[in-house]
Amino acid sequence: MNLHQTQLDRFAMSQSTFTRAKDNISDLRRAFIEMAKGINPTHFLTFNFYNYYSMEQAQKRMDEWNRQVHRRLFKTHPSVTPDEKALVMVGYPEYTKRDHLHYHCVARVNPSREDWFLRIAPERWNKIVRTGDLHIEPIRNTEVDLEAATVYMTKSSSFTEWYISSDYRGTAFAAGEHAGNTRH
């Protein structure tokens, strides 16, 4: 079994735990943290809108950002396998004191494309959401940084509008077998 299949299995298993835990908020939070760890994230992202957006409007913008970034990262790299092209992201919404929506996400970016990602991702977000910005922080020490990122992401009590972005067509998320929203 290759590393990618192991990651997919871990991701699907944490999704199963997530589904079983949805009736208990603390279990749900722990399950989300395990699910986020299951994608082996490399970055912590904050998508700011600085204006009023509904959840649906916000997620459409995030979907468009994901498509544009993915296209720019990999369109000129035909030798990169589909598994290496995956730009996987999970996150939760939060509202500012001014009632502006933003999302905290963890994401896995292909290490060979990280420099390019850091250069194009914020610029693409500004093109899609002119009032917004995108903050990107690397997750360096997986155990410490990832724990801090996922705990921070899940500080809100709302676990109903989480965001998933995945190129993994074979996962439970891509098949729509979960309690949240699937975005491709």
mmCIF file with all atom_site columns, N, CA and C in Angstrom, residues 17 29 33 42 55 68 72 98-99 106 113 116 131-132 135 139 173 179 182 184:
data_model
loop_
_atom_site.group_PDB
_atom_site.id
_atom_site.type_symbol
_atom_site.label_atom_id
_atom_site.label_alt_id
_atom_site.label_comp_id
_atom_site.label_asym_id
_atom_site.label_entity_id
_atom_site.label_seq_id
_atom_site.pdbx_PDB_ins_code
_atom_site.Cartn_x
_atom_site.Cartn_y
_atom_site.Cartn_z
_atom_site.occupancy
_atom_site.B_iso_or_equiv
_atom_site.pdbx_formal_charge
_atom_site.auth_seq_id
_atom_site.auth_comp_id
_atom_site.auth_asym_id
_atom_site.auth_atom_id
_atom_site.pdbx_PDB_model_num
ATOM 1  N N  . THR A 1 17  ? -15.691 8.455  11.585  1.00 0.00 ? 17  THR A N  1
ATOM 2  C CA . THR A 1 17  ? -15.762 8.892  12.979  1.00 0.00 ? 17  THR A CA 1
ATOM 3  C C  . THR A 1 17  ? -16.554 10.184 13.074  1.00 0.00 ? 17  THR A C  1
ATOM 4  N N  . ARG A 1 29  ? -16.104 17.836 17.494  1.00 0.00 ? 29  ARG A N  1
ATOM 5  C CA . ARG A 1 29  ? -14.889 18.650 17.418  1.00 0.00 ? 29  ARG A CA 1
ATOM 6  C C  . ARG A 1 29  ? -13.653 17.759 17.346  1.00 0.00 ? 29  ARG A C  1
ATOM 7  N N  . ILE A 1 33  ? -10.981 17.411 14.199  1.00 0.00 ? 33  ILE A N  1
ATOM 8  C CA . ILE A 1 33  ? -9.535  17.556 14.366  1.00 0.00 ? 33  ILE A CA 1
ATOM 9  C C  . ILE A 1 33  ? -8.817  16.346 13.779  1.00 0.00 ? 33  ILE A C  1
ATOM 10 N N  . THR A 1 42  ? -0.365  21.029 5.158   1.00 0.00 ? 42  THR A N  1
ATOM 11 C CA . THR A 1 42  ? 0.913   21.733 5.126   1.00 0.00 ? 42  THR A CA 1
ATOM 12 C C  . THR A 1 42  ? 0.769   23.218 5.461   1.00 0.00 ? 42  THR A C  1
ATOM 13 N N  . MET A 1 55  ? -23.167 32.135 3.458   1.00 0.00 ? 55  MET A N  1
ATOM 14 C CA . MET A 1 55  ? -22.334 30.929 3.406   1.00 0.00 ? 55  MET A CA 1
ATOM 15 C C  . MET A 1 55  ? -22.243 30.424 1.964   1.00 0.00 ? 55  MET A C  1
ATOM 16 N N  . GLN A 1 68  ? -9.106  28.040 -9.738  1.00 0.00 ? 68  GLN A N  1
ATOM 17 C CA . GLN A 1 68  ? -8.098  28.889 -10.371 1.00 0.00 ? 68  GLN A CA 1
ATOM 18 C C  . GLN A 1 68  ? -6.686  28.569 -9.882  1.00 0.00 ? 68  GLN A C  1
ATOM 19 N N  . ARG A 1 72  ? -3.582  26.944 -12.128 1.00 0.00 ? 72  ARG A N  1
ATOM 20 C CA . ARG A 1 72  ? -2.297  27.615 -12.262 1.00 0.00 ? 72  ARG A CA 1
ATOM 21 C C  . ARG A 1 72  ? -1.146  26.786 -11.696 1.00 0.00 ? 72  ARG A C  1
ATOM 22 N N  . ARG A 1 98  ? -17.920 42.643 13.155  1.00 0.00 ? 98  ARG A N  1
ATOM 23 C CA . ARG A 1 98  ? -18.719 43.404 12.181  1.00 0.00 ? 98  ARG A CA 1
ATOM 24 C C  . ARG A 1 98  ? -19.615 42.488 11.348  1.00 0.00 ? 98  ARG A C  1
ATOM 25 N N  . ASP A 1 99  ? -19.713 41.249 11.750  1.00 0.00 ? 99  ASP A N  1
ATOM 26 C CA . ASP A 1 99  ? -20.553 40.256 11.089  1.00 0.00 ? 99  ASP A CA 1
ATOM 27 C C  . ASP A 1 99  ? -20.075 39.921 9.677   1.00 0.00 ? 99  ASP A C  1
ATOM 28 N N  . VAL A 1 106 ? -7.329  24.275 7.041   1.00 0.00 ? 106 VAL A N  1
ATOM 29 C CA . VAL A 1 106 ? -6.035  23.628 6.876   1.00 0.00 ? 106 VAL A CA 1
ATOM 30 C C  . VAL A 1 106 ? -6.036  23.045 5.472   1.00 0.00 ? 106 VAL A C  1
ATOM 31 N N  . ARG A 1 113 ? 5.255   22.414 -5.383  1.00 0.00 ? 113 ARG A N  1
ATOM 32 C CA . ARG A 1 113 ? 4.576   23.592 -5.917  1.00 0.00 ? 113 ARG A CA 1
ATOM 33 C C  . ARG A 1 113 ? 4.331   24.661 -4.850  1.00 0.00 ? 113 ARG A C  1
ATOM 34 N N  . TRP A 1 116 ? 5.195   28.396 -5.657  1.00 0.00 ? 116 TRP A N  1
ATOM 35 C CA . TRP A 1 116 ? 4.241   28.937 -6.615  1.00 0.00 ? 116 TRP A CA 1
ATOM 36 C C  . TRP A 1 116 ? 2.894   29.183 -5.941  1.00 0.00 ? 116 TRP A C  1
ATOM 37 N N  . THR A 1 131 ? -12.669 42.762 -1.841  1.00 0.00 ? 131 THR A N  1
ATOM 38 C CA . THR A 1 131 ? -12.614 43.345 -0.497  1.00 0.00 ? 131 THR A CA 1
ATOM 39 C C  . THR A 1 131 ? -11.849 42.466 0.480   1.00 0.00 ? 131 THR A C  1
ATOM 40 N N  . GLY A 1 132 ? -11.453 41.267 0.062   1.00 0.00 ? 132 GLY A N  1
ATOM 41 C CA . GLY A 1 132 ? -10.873 40.302 0.987   1.00 0.00 ? 132 GLY A CA 1
ATOM 42 C C  . GLY A 1 132 ? -9.368  40.170 0.900   1.00 0.00 ? 132 GLY A C  1
ATOM 43 N N  . HIS A 1 135 ? -4.656  34.978 4.308   1.00 0.00 ? 135 HIS A N  1
ATOM 44 C CA . HIS A 1 135 ? -3.458  34.797 5.128   1.00 0.00 ? 135 HIS A CA 1
ATOM 45 C C  . HIS A 1 135 ? -3.058  33.330 5.068   1.00 0.00 ? 135 HIS A C  1
ATOM 46 N N  . ILE A 1 139 ? 2.355   24.978 8.271   1.00 0.00 ? 139 ILE A N  1
ATOM 47 C CA . ILE A 1 139 ? 2.261   24.090 9.432   1.00 0.00 ? 139 ILE A CA 1
ATOM 48 C C  . ILE A 1 139 ? 3.576   23.319 9.437   1.00 0.00 ? 139 ILE A C  1
ATOM 49 N N  . PHE A 1 173 ? -16.079 11.972 1.170   1.00 0.00 ? 173 PHE A N  1
ATOM 50 C CA . PHE A 1 173 ? -16.446 13.370 0.975   1.00 0.00 ? 173 PHE A CA 1
ATOM 51 C C  . PHE A 1 173 ? -16.874 13.609 -0.459  1.00 0.00 ? 173 PHE A C  1
ATOM 52 N N  . ALA A 1 179 ? -21.887 14.862 6.715   1.00 0.00 ? 179 ALA A N  1
ATOM 53 C CA . ALA A 1 179 ? -22.887 15.789 7.255   1.00 0.00 ? 179 ALA A CA 1
ATOM 54 C C  . ALA A 1 179 ? -22.698 17.225 6.795   1.00 0.00 ? 179 ALA A C  1
ATOM 55 N N  . THR A 1 182 ? -19.775 19.417 0.503   1.00 0.00 ? 182 THR A N  1
ATOM 56 C CA . THR A 1 182 ? -18.683 18.954 -0.337  1.00 0.00 ? 182 THR A CA 1
ATOM 57 C C  . THR A 1 182 ? -18.424 19.991 -1.404  1.00 0.00 ? 182 THR A C  1
ATOM 58 N N  . HIS A 1 184 ? -15.715 20.688 -4.725  1.00 0.00 ? 184 HIS A N  1
ATOM 59 C CA . HIS A 1 184 ? -14.657 20.122 -5.565  1.00 0.00 ? 184 HIS A CA 1
ATOM 60 C C  . HIS A 1 184 ? -13.993 21.220 -6.344  1.00 0.00 ? 184 HIS A C  1
#
